[in-house]
XYZ file of C-alpha atoms in Angstrom:
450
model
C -33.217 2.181 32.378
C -34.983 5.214 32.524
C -38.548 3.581 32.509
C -38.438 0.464 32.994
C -42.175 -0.316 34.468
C -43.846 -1.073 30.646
C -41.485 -3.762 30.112
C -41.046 -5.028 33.199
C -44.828 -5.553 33.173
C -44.984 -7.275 29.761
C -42.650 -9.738 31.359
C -44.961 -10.415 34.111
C -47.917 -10.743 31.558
C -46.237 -13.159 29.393
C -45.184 -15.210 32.119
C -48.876 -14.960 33.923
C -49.973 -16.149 30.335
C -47.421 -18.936 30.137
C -48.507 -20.449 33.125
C -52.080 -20.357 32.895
C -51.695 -22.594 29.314
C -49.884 -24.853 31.156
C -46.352 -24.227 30.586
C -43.964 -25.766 33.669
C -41.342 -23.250 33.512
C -41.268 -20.457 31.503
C -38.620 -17.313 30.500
C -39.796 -13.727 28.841
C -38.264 -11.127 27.008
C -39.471 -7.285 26.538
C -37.643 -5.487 24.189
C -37.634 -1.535 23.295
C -35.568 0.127 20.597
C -35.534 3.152 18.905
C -33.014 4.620 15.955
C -32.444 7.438 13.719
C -29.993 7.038 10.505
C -29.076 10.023 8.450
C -26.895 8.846 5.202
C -25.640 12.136 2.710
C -23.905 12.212 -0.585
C -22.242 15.175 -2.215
C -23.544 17.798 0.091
C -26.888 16.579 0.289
C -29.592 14.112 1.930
C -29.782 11.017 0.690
C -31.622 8.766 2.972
C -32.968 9.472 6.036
C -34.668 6.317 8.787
C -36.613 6.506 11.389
C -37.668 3.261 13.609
C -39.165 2.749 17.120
C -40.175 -0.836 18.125
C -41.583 -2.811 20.801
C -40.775 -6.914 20.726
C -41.708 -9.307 22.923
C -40.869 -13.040 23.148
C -41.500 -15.949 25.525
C -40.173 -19.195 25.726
C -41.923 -21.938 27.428
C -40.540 -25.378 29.106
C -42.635 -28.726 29.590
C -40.910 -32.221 30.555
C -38.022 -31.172 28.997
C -39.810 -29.814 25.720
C -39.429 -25.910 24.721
C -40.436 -23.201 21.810
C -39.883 -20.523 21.293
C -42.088 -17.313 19.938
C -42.558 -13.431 19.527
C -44.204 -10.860 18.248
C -44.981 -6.947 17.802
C -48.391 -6.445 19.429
C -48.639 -6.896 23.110
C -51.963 -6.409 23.973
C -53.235 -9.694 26.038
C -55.507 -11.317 23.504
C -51.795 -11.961 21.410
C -49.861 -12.736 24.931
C -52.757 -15.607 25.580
C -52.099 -16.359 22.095
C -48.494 -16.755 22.159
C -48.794 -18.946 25.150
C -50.723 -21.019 23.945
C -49.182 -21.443 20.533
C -45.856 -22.137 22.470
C -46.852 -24.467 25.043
C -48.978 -26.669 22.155
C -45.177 -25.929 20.038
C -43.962 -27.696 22.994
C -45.784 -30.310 23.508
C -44.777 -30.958 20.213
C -41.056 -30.682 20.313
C -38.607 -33.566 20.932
C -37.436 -34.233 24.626
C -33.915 -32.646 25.560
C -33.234 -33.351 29.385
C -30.515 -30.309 29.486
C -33.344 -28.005 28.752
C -34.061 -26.178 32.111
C -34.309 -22.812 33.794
C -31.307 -21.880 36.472
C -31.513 -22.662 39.629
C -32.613 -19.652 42.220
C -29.679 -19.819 43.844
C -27.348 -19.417 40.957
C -29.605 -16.458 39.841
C -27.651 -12.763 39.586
C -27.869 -10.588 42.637
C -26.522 -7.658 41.129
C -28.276 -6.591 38.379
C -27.695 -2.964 38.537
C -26.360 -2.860 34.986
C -26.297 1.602 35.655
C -22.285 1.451 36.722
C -21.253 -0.255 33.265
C -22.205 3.427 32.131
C -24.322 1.831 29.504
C -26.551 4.672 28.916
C -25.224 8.047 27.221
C -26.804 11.114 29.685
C -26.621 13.629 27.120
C -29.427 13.742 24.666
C -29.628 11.969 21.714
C -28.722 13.566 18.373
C -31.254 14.980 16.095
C -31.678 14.286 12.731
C -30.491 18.079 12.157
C -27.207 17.195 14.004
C -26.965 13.446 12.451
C -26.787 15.084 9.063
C -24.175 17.871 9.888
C -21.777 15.326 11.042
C -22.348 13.100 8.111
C -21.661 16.437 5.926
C -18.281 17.043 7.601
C -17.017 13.193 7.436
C -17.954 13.614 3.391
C -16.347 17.112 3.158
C -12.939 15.736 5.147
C -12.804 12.643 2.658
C -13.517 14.964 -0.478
C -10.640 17.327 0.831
C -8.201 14.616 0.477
C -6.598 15.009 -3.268
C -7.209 11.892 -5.375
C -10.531 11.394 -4.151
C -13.000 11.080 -7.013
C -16.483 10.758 -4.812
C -18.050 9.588 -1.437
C -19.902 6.830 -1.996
C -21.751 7.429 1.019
C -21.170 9.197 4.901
C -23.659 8.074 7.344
C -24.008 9.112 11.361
C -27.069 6.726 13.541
C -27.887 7.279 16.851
C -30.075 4.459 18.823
C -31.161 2.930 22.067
C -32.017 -0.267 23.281
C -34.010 -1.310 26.386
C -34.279 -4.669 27.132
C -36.008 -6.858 30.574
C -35.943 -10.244 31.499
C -38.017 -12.095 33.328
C -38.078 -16.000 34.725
C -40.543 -18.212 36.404
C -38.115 -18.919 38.469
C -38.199 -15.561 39.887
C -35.576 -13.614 38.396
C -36.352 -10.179 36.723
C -33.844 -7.061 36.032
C -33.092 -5.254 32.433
C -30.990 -2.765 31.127
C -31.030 0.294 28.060
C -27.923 0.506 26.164
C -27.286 3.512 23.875
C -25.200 3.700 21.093
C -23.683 6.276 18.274
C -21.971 5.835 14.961
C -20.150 7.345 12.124
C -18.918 6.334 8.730
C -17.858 6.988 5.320
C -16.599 5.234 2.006
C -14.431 7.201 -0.193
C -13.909 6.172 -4.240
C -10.458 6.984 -5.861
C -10.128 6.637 -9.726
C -12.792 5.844 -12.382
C -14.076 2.488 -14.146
C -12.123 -0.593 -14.043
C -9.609 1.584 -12.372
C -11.490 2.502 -9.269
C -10.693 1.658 -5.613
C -12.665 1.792 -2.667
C -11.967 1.833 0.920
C -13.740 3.015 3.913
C -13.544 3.936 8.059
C -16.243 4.096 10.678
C -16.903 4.183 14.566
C -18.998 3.707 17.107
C -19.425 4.122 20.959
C -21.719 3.724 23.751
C -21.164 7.467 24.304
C -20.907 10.471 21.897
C -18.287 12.361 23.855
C -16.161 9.121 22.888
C -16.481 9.319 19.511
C -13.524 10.523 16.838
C -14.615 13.852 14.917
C -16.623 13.186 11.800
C -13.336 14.798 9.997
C -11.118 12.343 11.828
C -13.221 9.474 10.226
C -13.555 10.982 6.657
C -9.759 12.051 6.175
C -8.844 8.138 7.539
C -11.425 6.774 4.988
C -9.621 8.968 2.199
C -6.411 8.276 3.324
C -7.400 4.019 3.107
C -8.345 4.848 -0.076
C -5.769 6.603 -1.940
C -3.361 4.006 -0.100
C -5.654 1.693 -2.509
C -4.993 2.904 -6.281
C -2.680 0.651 -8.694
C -4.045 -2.457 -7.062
C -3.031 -5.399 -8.623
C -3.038 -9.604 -8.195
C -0.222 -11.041 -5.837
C 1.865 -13.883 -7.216
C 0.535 -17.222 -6.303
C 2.824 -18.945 -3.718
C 3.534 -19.984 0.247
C 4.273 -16.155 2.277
C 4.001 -14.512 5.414
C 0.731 -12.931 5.526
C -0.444 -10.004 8.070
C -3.587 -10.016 8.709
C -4.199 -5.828 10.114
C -6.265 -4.927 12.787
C -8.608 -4.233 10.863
C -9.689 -7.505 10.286
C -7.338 -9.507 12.678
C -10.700 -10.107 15.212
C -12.017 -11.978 12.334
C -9.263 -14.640 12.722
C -9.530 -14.991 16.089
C -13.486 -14.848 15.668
C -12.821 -18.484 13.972
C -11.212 -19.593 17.575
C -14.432 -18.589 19.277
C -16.922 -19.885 17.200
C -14.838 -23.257 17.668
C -15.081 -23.691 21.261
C -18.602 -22.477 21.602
C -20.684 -25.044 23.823
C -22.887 -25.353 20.871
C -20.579 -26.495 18.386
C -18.576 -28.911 20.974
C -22.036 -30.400 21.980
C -22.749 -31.250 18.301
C -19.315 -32.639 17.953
C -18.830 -29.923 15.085
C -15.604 -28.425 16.197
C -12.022 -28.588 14.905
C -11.404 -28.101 18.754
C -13.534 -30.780 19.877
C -10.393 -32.515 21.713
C -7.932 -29.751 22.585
C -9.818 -29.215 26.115
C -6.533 -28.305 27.679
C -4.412 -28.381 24.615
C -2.232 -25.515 22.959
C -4.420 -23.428 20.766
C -1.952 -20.469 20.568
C 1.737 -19.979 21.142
C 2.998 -19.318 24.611
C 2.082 -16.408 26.221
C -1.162 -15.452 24.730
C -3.929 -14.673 26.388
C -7.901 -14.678 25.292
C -9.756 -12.749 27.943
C -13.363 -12.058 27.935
C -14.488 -8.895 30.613
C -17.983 -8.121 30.231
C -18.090 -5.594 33.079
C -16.311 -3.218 30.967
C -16.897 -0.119 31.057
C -18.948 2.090 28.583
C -18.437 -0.978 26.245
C -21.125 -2.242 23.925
C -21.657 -5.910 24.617
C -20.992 -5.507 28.785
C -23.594 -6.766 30.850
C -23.513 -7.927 34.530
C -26.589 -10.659 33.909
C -26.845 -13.085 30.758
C -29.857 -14.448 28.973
C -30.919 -16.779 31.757
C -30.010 -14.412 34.759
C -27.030 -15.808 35.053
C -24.486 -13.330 36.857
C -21.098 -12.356 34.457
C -17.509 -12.627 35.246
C -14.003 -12.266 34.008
C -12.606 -15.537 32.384
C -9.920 -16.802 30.005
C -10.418 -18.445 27.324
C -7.257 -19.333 26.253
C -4.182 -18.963 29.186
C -0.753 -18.848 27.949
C -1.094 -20.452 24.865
C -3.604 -23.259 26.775
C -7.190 -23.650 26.035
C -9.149 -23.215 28.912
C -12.761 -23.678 28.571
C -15.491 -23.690 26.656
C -18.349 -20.912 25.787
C -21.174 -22.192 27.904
C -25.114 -21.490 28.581
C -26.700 -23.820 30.977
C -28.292 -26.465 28.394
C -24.928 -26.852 26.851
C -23.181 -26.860 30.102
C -25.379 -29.868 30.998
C -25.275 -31.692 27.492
C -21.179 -31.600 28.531
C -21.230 -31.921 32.498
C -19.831 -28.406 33.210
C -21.109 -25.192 34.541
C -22.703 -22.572 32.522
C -19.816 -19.948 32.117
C -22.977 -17.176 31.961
C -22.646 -17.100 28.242
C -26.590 -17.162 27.489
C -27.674 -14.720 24.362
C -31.073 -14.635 23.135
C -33.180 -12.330 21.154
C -37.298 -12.468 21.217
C -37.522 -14.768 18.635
C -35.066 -17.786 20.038
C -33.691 -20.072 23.211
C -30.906 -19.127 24.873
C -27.358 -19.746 22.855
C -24.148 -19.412 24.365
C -21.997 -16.226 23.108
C -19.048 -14.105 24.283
C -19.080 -10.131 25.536
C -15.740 -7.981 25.429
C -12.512 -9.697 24.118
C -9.174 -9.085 24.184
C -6.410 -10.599 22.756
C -2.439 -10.460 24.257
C -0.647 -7.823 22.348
C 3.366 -8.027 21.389
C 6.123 -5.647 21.557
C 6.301 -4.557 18.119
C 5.008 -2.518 15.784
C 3.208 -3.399 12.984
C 5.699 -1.763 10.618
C 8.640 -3.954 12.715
C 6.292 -7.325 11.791
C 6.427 -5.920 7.756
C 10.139 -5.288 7.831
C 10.869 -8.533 9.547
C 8.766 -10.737 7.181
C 10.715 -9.055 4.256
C 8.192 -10.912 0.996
C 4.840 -11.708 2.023
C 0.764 -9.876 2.366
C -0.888 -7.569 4.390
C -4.069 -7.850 4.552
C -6.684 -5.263 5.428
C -10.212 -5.980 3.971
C -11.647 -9.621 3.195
C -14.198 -11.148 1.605
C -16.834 -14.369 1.586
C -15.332 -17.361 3.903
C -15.008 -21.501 3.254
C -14.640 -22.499 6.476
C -14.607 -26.370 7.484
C -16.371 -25.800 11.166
C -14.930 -29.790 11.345
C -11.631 -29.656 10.243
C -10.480 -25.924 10.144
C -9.125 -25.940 6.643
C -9.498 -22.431 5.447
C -9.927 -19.908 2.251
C -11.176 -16.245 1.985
C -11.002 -13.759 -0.515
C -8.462 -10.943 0.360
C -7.272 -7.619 -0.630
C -4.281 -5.648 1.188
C -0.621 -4.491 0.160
C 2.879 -6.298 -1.323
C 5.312 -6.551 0.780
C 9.537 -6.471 -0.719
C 12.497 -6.394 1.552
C 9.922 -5.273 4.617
C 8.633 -2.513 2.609
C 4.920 -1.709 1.644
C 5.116 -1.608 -2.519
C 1.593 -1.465 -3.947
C -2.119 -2.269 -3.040
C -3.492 -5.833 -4.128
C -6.643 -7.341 -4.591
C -8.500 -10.320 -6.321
C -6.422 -12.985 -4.147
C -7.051 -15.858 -1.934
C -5.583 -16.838 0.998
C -5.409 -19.972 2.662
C -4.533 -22.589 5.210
C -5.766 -24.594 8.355
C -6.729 -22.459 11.056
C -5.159 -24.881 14.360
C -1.505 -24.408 12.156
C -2.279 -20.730 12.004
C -3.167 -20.103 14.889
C 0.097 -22.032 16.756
C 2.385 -19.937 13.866
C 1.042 -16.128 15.525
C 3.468 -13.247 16.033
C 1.001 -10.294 17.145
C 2.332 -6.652 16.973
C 1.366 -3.941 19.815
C -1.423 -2.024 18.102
C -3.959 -3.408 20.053
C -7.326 -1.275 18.952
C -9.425 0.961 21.732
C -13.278 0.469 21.581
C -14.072 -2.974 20.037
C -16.131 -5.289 21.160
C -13.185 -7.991 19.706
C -9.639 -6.412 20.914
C -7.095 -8.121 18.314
C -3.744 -6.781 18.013
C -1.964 -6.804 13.921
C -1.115 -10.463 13.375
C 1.353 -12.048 11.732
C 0.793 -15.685 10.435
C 3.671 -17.837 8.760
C 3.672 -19.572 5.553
C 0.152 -19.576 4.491
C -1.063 -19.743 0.530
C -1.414 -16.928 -1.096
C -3.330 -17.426 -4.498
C -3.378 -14.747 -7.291
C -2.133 -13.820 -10.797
């Protein structure tokens, strides 16, 4: 971080605070953040934002009691007062015997969090700059013929500082930058108009697309769009693109998160071990990548990362752990812990990637010769208990392993462990995400539309 001393501090005051009302162990947060957004529409300003922030939160442990609180203001009458509110929350809070800091000796030595390259070096867009970029996204998508309007092209720039701090003497933080770009184009008019849209974002600018790059691709998604129409209702392949493949997988993670097992609230409560996916994939979470948005070397409770699999060859490995849920189920943390100001620790994953396979997408299409692909999705029924599954969808037909027209206004559905074990992924694996998920292609699920 580039100044770190004002939130290290604020740490040190909270805790100071936490202990004088009485708190026996005790865990701060100091969090700085400031972003500019610049959104145009044809040719001209339409919003501009502005924010800059300061947050700080403490959480407070007694006799296996905790709460949780925040605020804006840090001057020390509101850090005595948010003590004290917490440790009288506490006293007030049920008992939980898991509830506990880390040990010192499983505390992270290396906190330097400067070689994940977290931090752009050049200087931060102005609004000036913010704008021009949005301009040329817009003017690439309007260039495109059978583009009617840009709904919107937007460009943000923003950094994030962040320090922990533990009673039980750990205390390191980071600042994370970030930059983004994107832009929704509108074909056709009325009941006949379409919509699609493409944006990006990176740690660094120097890694980001052009702002034309983005704005012809959100054209181009569009156009691909016009003449949608309803699917027939039936069993069929369906690809899900990797556009939105992460979300599938996304229902994996959620289901072996140490909070959900703990709570018994899991389709995968029992598969500890078990096949989750076919043979030969591979869930990996990295979060010392590098120049990557979620990569961090310490978690929430100071907790040093590490390489793991999730799933190994098909086999489910482990579960998503912080140390409270670790206890509730006899294992080790897996230095999982996420927190904001506001809350406890909660376990949650970093940078995933997902085993790619040797074809193409357009080999997966042509080899599943009737079925949907889909590329944008909508609201969710998920049972967390049993897996069974429905979303709204909208993608192309496929006939004979050829693309024929957009469709939209459909449902798909089916249970997510017989998905999941019916997966043929394609090698399109995407750069830059904080979820790396390959095109996927998932046997006879239900396909409801006209």
């Amino acid at each position: 971080m580039s100044d770190p001393l004002p939130l290290e501090a604020l740490t040190g005051r909270l805790l100071a605070a936490a202990a004088r009302a009485g708190a026996d162990q005790a865990d701060a947060v100091a969090l700085s953040a400031s972003a500019v957004s610049v959104e145009v529409r044809r040719g001209g300003l339409e919003h501009a934002e502005r924010a800059d922030g300061v947050e700080i939160g403490l959480r407070v442990l007694i006799g296996g009691r905790q709460a949780s609180v925040s605020a804006s203001d840090h001057s020390d009458r509101t850090i005595g007062e948010m003590a004290a509110r917490a440790v009288a929350m506490a006293r007030e809070a049920p008992v939980d015997d898991t509830l506990g800091l880390a040990e010192p000796g499983q505390l992270a030595r290396d906190t330097d969090n400067s070689r994940l390259e977290l931090l752009d070096d050049a200087p931060a867009p102005s609004p000036a700059e913010l704008q021009d970029m949005a301009l040329r996204a817009e003017a690439a998508a309007l260039a495109v013929g059978g583009i009617s309007q840009v709904e919107t092209a937007g460009a943000s720039h923003s950094r994030r500082d962040i320090w922990l701090a533990t009673s039980n003497g750990f205390s390191a933080g980071y600042g994370r930058s970030s930059h983004s770009l994107s832009t929704v184009a509108i074909t056709g008019e009325g009941l006949g108009m379409e919509r699609d849209w493409a944006g990006e974002g990176r740690i660094h600018a120097s890694d980001m697309p052009s702002p034309e790059d983005i704005g012809r691709l959100a054209a181009e998604r569009t156009i691909a769009r016009r003449g949608a129409q309803k699917p027939p209702t039936g069993a069929f392949p369906i690809i899900y693109d990797e556009r939105v493949a992460a979300g599938l997988i996304g229902h994996l993670v959620n289901a072996v998160s140490g909070t959900a097992i703990a709570r018994g609230a899991s389709w995968l409560r029992n598969a500890l071990g078990e096949a989750v996916l076919p043979p030969g994939f591979d869930l990996r979470e990295d979060p010392h990548l590098l120049r990557q948005g979620n990569s961090r070397l310490f978690d929430a409770e100071g907790l040093p990362t590490a390489p793991r699999l999730i799933v190994q060859d098909g086999i489910l490995k482990g579960w998503t752990l912080d140390l409270a849920t670790g206890r509730k189920l006899g294992m080790a943390s897996t230095a999982s812990a996420m927190r904001g100001a506001g809350s406890p620790p909660a376990p949650g994953v970093t940078n995933l990637e997902l085993t790619p396979g040797r074809q193409t997408r357009d080999e997966l299409i042509r080899d599943m010769g009737r079925g949907l692909v889909v590329t944008s999705m909508l609201g969710a029924s998920v049972n967390p208990t049993t897996g069974d599954y429905s979303r709204g969808a909208a993608g192309f037909w496929v006939e004979n392993g050829q693309i024929t027209h957009a469709v939209n206004e459909c449902t798909i559905a089916g249970n997510l462990r017989d998905m999941l074990m019916h997966l043929t992924a394609a090698n399109d694996l995407p750069d830059w995400r904080a979820m790396r998920v390959p095109s996927l292609l998932v046997e006879g699920m239900t396909v409801a539309g006209g």
